[in-house]
CSV table of C-alpha atoms in Angstrom, one decimal:
chain,number,residue,atom,x,y,z
A,13,UNK,CA,-49.7,8.8,-7.0
A,14,UNK,CA,-50.3,6.1,-4.3
A,15,UNK,CA,-49.8,2.4,-4.2
A,16,UNK,CA,-50.3,-0.4,-1.6
A,17,UNK,CA,-46.9,-1.8,-0.5
A,18,UNK,CA,-46.0,-3.5,2.8
A,19,UNK,CA,-49.5,-3.1,4.1
A,20,UNK,CA,-49.6,0.8,3.7
A,21,UNK,CA,-50.5,3.3,1.1
A,22,UNK,CA,-47.3,4.9,0.0
A,23,UNK,CA,-47.2,8.3,-1.8
A,24,UNK,CA,-44.6,8.2,-4.6
A,25,UNK,CA,-43.5,9.6,-7.9
A,26,UNK,CA,-41.9,7.5,-10.6
A,27,UNK,CA,-40.2,9.3,-13.4
A,28,UNK,CA,-39.7,6.9,-16.2
A,29,UNK,CA,-37.0,8.3,-18.4
A,30,UNK,CA,-36.6,5.0,-20.4
A,31,UNK,CA,-33.2,4.3,-18.8
A,32,UNK,CA,-32.0,0.8,-17.9
A,33,UNK,CA,-31.3,1.7,-14.3
A,34,UNK,CA,-33.4,3.3,-11.6
A,35,UNK,CA,-32.3,5.6,-8.7
A,36,UNK,CA,-34.3,5.6,-5.6
A,37,UNK,CA,-34.3,8.6,-3.2
A,38,UNK,CA,-35.2,8.5,0.5
A,39,UNK,CA,-36.0,11.7,2.5
A,40,UNK,CA,-34.6,12.9,5.8
A,41,UNK,CA,-36.5,13.0,9.0
A,42,UNK,CA,-39.2,15.8,8.8
A,43,UNK,CA,-39.2,16.3,5.1
A,44,UNK,CA,-41.0,14.8,2.1
A,45,UNK,CA,-39.8,13.7,-1.3
A,46,UNK,CA,-39.8,17.3,-2.6
A,47,UNK,CA,-36.5,17.8,-0.9
A,48,UNK,CA,-35.0,16.0,-3.9
A,49,UNK,CA,-36.5,18.4,-6.5
A,50,UNK,CA,-33.1,19.8,-7.2
A,51,UNK,CA,-31.7,16.3,-8.2
A,52,UNK,CA,-34.4,15.4,-10.6
A,53,UNK,CA,-33.2,17.1,-13.8
A,54,UNK,CA,-29.5,16.3,-13.5
A,55,UNK,CA,-30.0,12.7,-12.5
A,56,UNK,CA,-32.8,12.1,-15.1
A,57,UNK,CA,-30.2,12.3,-17.8
A,58,UNK,CA,-28.9,8.9,-16.6
A,59,UNK,CA,-31.6,7.2,-14.6
A,60,UNK,CA,-35.3,6.6,-13.9
A,61,UNK,CA,-36.1,8.3,-10.7
A,62,UNK,CA,-38.2,7.0,-7.9
A,63,UNK,CA,-39.3,9.3,-5.1
A,64,UNK,CA,-41.5,8.5,-2.1
A,65,UNK,CA,-42.5,9.9,1.2
A,66,UNK,CA,-41.2,7.7,4.0
A,67,UNK,CA,-43.9,6.0,6.2
A,68,UNK,CA,-45.3,8.6,8.6
A,69,UNK,CA,-44.1,11.5,6.4
A,70,UNK,CA,-45.8,13.7,3.8
A,71,UNK,CA,-48.8,11.9,2.2
A,72,UNK,CA,-47.7,8.3,3.0
A,73,UNK,CA,-49.8,6.5,5.5
A,74,UNK,CA,-49.0,6.9,9.3
A,75,UNK,CA,-49.2,3.6,11.1
A,76,UNK,CA,-49.3,3.0,14.9
A,77,UNK,CA,-46.3,2.1,17.0
A,78,UNK,CA,-42.6,2.8,16.6
A,79,UNK,CA,-40.8,2.2,13.3
A,80,UNK,CA,-37.6,0.4,12.6
A,81,UNK,CA,-35.0,0.5,9.9
A,82,UNK,CA,-36.1,-3.0,8.9
A,83,UNK,CA,-39.7,-1.9,8.5
A,84,UNK,CA,-38.8,1.2,6.5
A,85,UNK,CA,-36.2,-0.8,4.4
A,86,UNK,CA,-38.9,-3.3,3.6
A,87,UNK,CA,-41.2,-0.4,2.5
A,88,UNK,CA,-38.6,0.4,-0.1
A,89,UNK,CA,-38.2,-3.2,-1.2
A,90,UNK,CA,-42.0,-3.8,-1.5
A,91,UNK,CA,-42.5,-0.5,-3.2
A,92,UNK,CA,-40.0,-1.1,-5.9
A,93,UNK,CA,-41.1,-4.7,-6.3
A,94,UNK,CA,-44.7,-3.6,-6.8
A,95,UNK,CA,-43.7,-1.1,-9.4
A,96,UNK,CA,-41.8,-3.8,-11.3
A,97,UNK,CA,-38.3,-2.5,-10.5
A,98,UNK,CA,-36.1,-5.5,-10.1
A,99,UNK,CA,-32.9,-3.7,-8.9
A,100,UNK,CA,-32.0,-0.1,-8.1
A,101,UNK,CA,-29.4,2.3,-6.9
A,102,UNK,CA,-30.3,4.0,-3.6
A,103,UNK,CA,-29.6,7.5,-2.2
A,104,UNK,CA,-30.8,8.4,1.3
A,105,UNK,CA,-30.0,11.4,3.5
A,106,UNK,CA,-29.9,11.4,7.2
A,107,UNK,CA,-32.8,9.1,8.3
A,108,UNK,CA,-32.8,8.0,4.7
A,109,UNK,CA,-29.1,7.2,5.0
A,110,UNK,CA,-30.0,4.8,7.9
A,111,UNK,CA,-32.5,3.1,5.6
A,112,UNK,CA,-29.7,2.9,3.0
A,113,UNK,CA,-27.4,1.2,5.5
A,114,UNK,CA,-30.0,-1.4,6.2
A,115,UNK,CA,-30.7,-2.0,2.5
A,116,UNK,CA,-26.9,-2.3,1.8
A,117,UNK,CA,-26.6,-5.0,4.5
A,118,UNK,CA,-29.9,-6.8,3.9
A,119,UNK,CA,-31.2,-5.9,0.4
A,120,UNK,CA,-29.1,-8.5,-1.5
A,121,UNK,CA,-28.7,-8.3,-5.2
A,122,UNK,CA,-31.7,-6.0,-5.7
A,123,UNK,CA,-29.7,-3.1,-4.2
A,124,UNK,CA,-26.8,-2.1,-6.4
A,125,UNK,CA,-24.9,1.0,-5.5
A,126,UNK,CA,-25.7,3.0,-2.3
A,127,UNK,CA,-25.2,6.7,-1.5
A,128,UNK,CA,-25.3,7.6,2.2
A,129,UNK,CA,-25.7,11.3,2.8
A,130,UNK,CA,-25.3,13.3,6.0
A,131,UNK,CA,-25.8,10.3,8.1
A,132,UNK,CA,-24.0,8.0,10.6
A,133,UNK,CA,-23.9,4.4,11.7
A,134,UNK,CA,-25.5,5.7,14.9
A,135,UNK,CA,-27.1,9.1,15.1
A,136,UNK,CA,-27.4,10.9,18.4
A,137,UNK,CA,-28.2,9.1,21.7
A,138,UNK,CA,-31.3,7.5,23.2
A,139,UNK,CA,-31.9,10.2,25.8
A,140,UNK,CA,-31.9,13.0,23.1
A,141,UNK,CA,-34.3,11.1,20.9
A,142,UNK,CA,-36.6,10.2,23.8
A,143,UNK,CA,-36.7,13.9,24.8
A,144,UNK,CA,-37.7,14.8,21.3
A,145,UNK,CA,-40.4,12.2,21.0
A,146,UNK,CA,-41.9,13.3,24.3
A,147,UNK,CA,-41.7,17.0,23.3
A,148,UNK,CA,-43.5,16.2,19.9
A,149,UNK,CA,-46.1,14.1,21.6
A,150,UNK,CA,-46.9,16.9,24.1
A,151,UNK,CA,-46.5,20.0,21.9
A,152,UNK,CA,-46.5,19.0,18.3
A,153,UNK,CA,-43.9,19.8,15.7
A,154,UNK,CA,-43.7,23.6,16.2
A,155,UNK,CA,-41.0,23.6,18.8
A,156,UNK,CA,-38.8,21.3,16.9
A,157,UNK,CA,-39.3,23.2,13.6
A,158,UNK,CA,-38.2,26.4,15.3
A,159,UNK,CA,-34.6,25.3,15.7
A,160,UNK,CA,-34.4,23.3,12.5
A,161,UNK,CA,-33.1,25.9,9.9
A,162,UNK,CA,-29.8,26.4,11.8
A,163,UNK,CA,-29.2,22.6,11.9
A,164,UNK,CA,-30.0,22.1,8.2
A,165,UNK,CA,-28.6,25.2,6.5
A,166,UNK,CA,-25.6,27.5,6.7
A,167,UNK,CA,-26.1,31.1,7.8
A,168,UNK,CA,-25.6,32.3,4.3
A,169,UNK,CA,-28.2,30.1,2.9
A,170,UNK,CA,-30.7,31.0,5.5
A,171,UNK,CA,-30.0,34.7,4.9
A,172,UNK,CA,-30.1,34.6,1.1
A,173,UNK,CA,-32.6,31.9,0.3
A,174,UNK,CA,-35.4,32.7,2.8
A,175,UNK,CA,-38.2,31.5,0.5
A,176,UNK,CA,-36.6,28.0,0.1
A,177,UNK,CA,-36.0,27.7,3.8
A,178,UNK,CA,-39.5,28.7,4.6
A,179,UNK,CA,-40.8,26.1,2.1
A,180,UNK,CA,-38.8,23.3,3.7
A,181,UNK,CA,-40.1,24.3,7.2
A,182,UNK,CA,-43.6,24.6,6.0
A,183,UNK,CA,-43.4,21.0,4.8
A,184,UNK,CA,-41.8,20.0,8.1
A,185,UNK,CA,-44.8,21.3,10.1
A,186,UNK,CA,-47.3,19.5,7.7
A,187,UNK,CA,-46.1,16.2,8.9
A,188,UNK,CA,-48.0,14.1,11.3
A,189,UNK,CA,-46.5,14.4,14.9
A,190,UNK,CA,-47.3,10.7,15.5
A,191,UNK,CA,-45.5,9.7,12.3
A,192,UNK,CA,-42.6,12.1,13.1
A,193,UNK,CA,-42.3,10.5,16.6
A,194,UNK,CA,-42.5,7.0,15.2
A,195,UNK,CA,-39.6,7.8,12.9
A,196,UNK,CA,-37.6,9.4,15.7
A,197,UNK,CA,-37.8,6.0,17.4
A,198,UNK,CA,-36.4,4.4,14.3
A,199,UNK,CA,-33.4,6.8,14.3
A,200,UNK,CA,-32.9,6.2,18.0
A,201,UNK,CA,-32.8,2.5,17.6
A,202,UNK,CA,-30.9,2.2,14.4
A,203,UNK,CA,-27.2,1.2,15.1
A,204,UNK,CA,-25.1,-0.3,12.3
A,205,UNK,CA,-21.7,0.1,13.9
A,206,UNK,CA,-21.1,-3.6,14.1
A,207,UNK,CA,-22.6,-4.4,10.6
A,208,UNK,CA,-21.0,-2.0,8.2
A,209,UNK,CA,-18.0,-4.3,7.6
A,210,UNK,CA,-20.5,-6.7,6.0
A,211,UNK,CA,-21.4,-4.4,3.2
A,212,UNK,CA,-19.9,-5.6,-0.1
A,213,UNK,CA,-21.4,-3.2,-2.6
A,214,UNK,CA,-20.1,0.1,-3.8
A,215,UNK,CA,-21.0,2.9,-1.3
A,216,UNK,CA,-20.5,6.7,-1.7
A,217,UNK,CA,-20.7,8.7,1.6
A,218,UNK,CA,-21.5,12.4,1.4
A,219,UNK,CA,-20.8,14.6,4.4
A,220,UNK,CA,-21.5,18.3,5.0
A,221,UNK,CA,-18.4,20.0,6.2
A,222,UNK,CA,-20.5,22.3,8.5
A,223,UNK,CA,-23.0,19.7,9.4
A,224,UNK,CA,-23.6,19.8,13.2
A,225,UNK,CA,-25.8,16.7,13.2
A,226,UNK,CA,-23.8,14.1,11.4
A,227,UNK,CA,-20.3,15.2,11.0
A,228,UNK,CA,-17.5,14.6,8.5
A,229,UNK,CA,-15.9,12.4,11.3
A,230,UNK,CA,-19.0,10.3,11.3
A,231,UNK,CA,-18.6,9.9,7.5
A,232,UNK,CA,-14.9,9.1,7.9
A,233,UNK,CA,-15.7,6.4,10.5
A,234,UNK,CA,-18.2,4.8,8.1
A,235,UNK,CA,-15.7,4.9,5.2
A,236,UNK,CA,-13.1,3.1,7.4
A,237,UNK,CA,-15.7,0.3,8.1
A,238,UNK,CA,-17.2,-0.2,4.6
A,239,UNK,CA,-14.6,-2.0,2.3
A,240,UNK,CA,-15.7,-0.6,-1.1
A,241,UNK,CA,-16.5,3.0,-0.1
A,242,UNK,CA,-15.4,6.6,-0.7
A,243,UNK,CA,-16.1,9.9,1.0
A,244,UNK,CA,-17.0,13.3,-0.5
A,245,UNK,CA,-17.3,16.4,1.7
A,246,UNK,CA,-19.5,19.3,0.5
A,247,UNK,CA,-19.4,22.7,2.1
A,248,UNK,CA,-23.0,22.6,3.5
A,249,UNK,CA,-24.8,21.7,6.7
A,250,UNK,CA,-27.3,18.8,7.1
A,251,UNK,CA,-29.4,19.1,4.0
A,252,UNK,CA,-26.4,19.1,1.5
A,253,UNK,CA,-28.6,17.9,-1.4
A,254,UNK,CA,-30.8,20.9,-1.1
A,255,UNK,CA,-28.2,23.6,-0.1
A,256,UNK,CA,-25.5,22.6,-2.7
A,257,UNK,CA,-27.3,20.7,-5.4
A,258,UNK,CA,-24.7,21.2,-8.0
A,259,UNK,CA,-21.8,19.7,-6.1
A,260,UNK,CA,-24.1,17.0,-4.7
A,261,UNK,CA,-25.4,16.0,-8.2
A,262,UNK,CA,-21.9,15.9,-9.6
A,263,UNK,CA,-20.8,13.5,-6.8
A,264,UNK,CA,-23.7,11.2,-7.5
A,265,UNK,CA,-23.3,11.2,-11.3
A,266,UNK,CA,-19.5,10.5,-11.0
A,267,UNK,CA,-20.1,7.6,-8.6
A,268,UNK,CA,-23.1,6.0,-10.1
A,269,UNK,CA,-21.8,6.1,-13.7
A,270,UNK,CA,-18.4,4.6,-12.9
């Protein structure tokens, strides 16, 4: 399904389980909302589920210029508003976790509990992101995709779940290079290190114990800054929700139902 929100066409799936509360999922850089397929059954027992491709990803519209956390956060606020969802819980991974931090700070009473997965208050450095943007603009997504499995999944998962890894990378390559680069700029510029202390809603932080991108230490730093927060570590790399769905889902259910 597609709907107009915040001046773009957003590709989404709303699973109405006739529950009083809705859980919104937000994908990582380079994926689409199918990265959350392993969460749907378990979480549908408790919540309505809203999935969408972030601007510039999947089948959601690609707009010109660099994106920001504010822009993508407002995409979520407008999408939920247009679907008649007054308030919601939010779960975002990596780039989605940056959007989650913006929503936790700026979303007001519409945003209830927030789950920040495999993310950090500031991810990487400007030079690294600028190098990636320039590479993608010159050569497309192929060179970035080549090194992605080792960052996202443990060696055992890559070895034993080849088809699943191939599916994730296939979807990665389907993205628009322009949209991917615009989102890289968002990740480059997002920096919530001075604002996390202003979050007053319950926050669960999920870290991957083997994540080379956003480390457990990143999660611990965020936990120290956010008053009402807790940290869970899962034995996974960067895409913990996809690699270890049972542990991930249990952490979400325990936190959101409290």
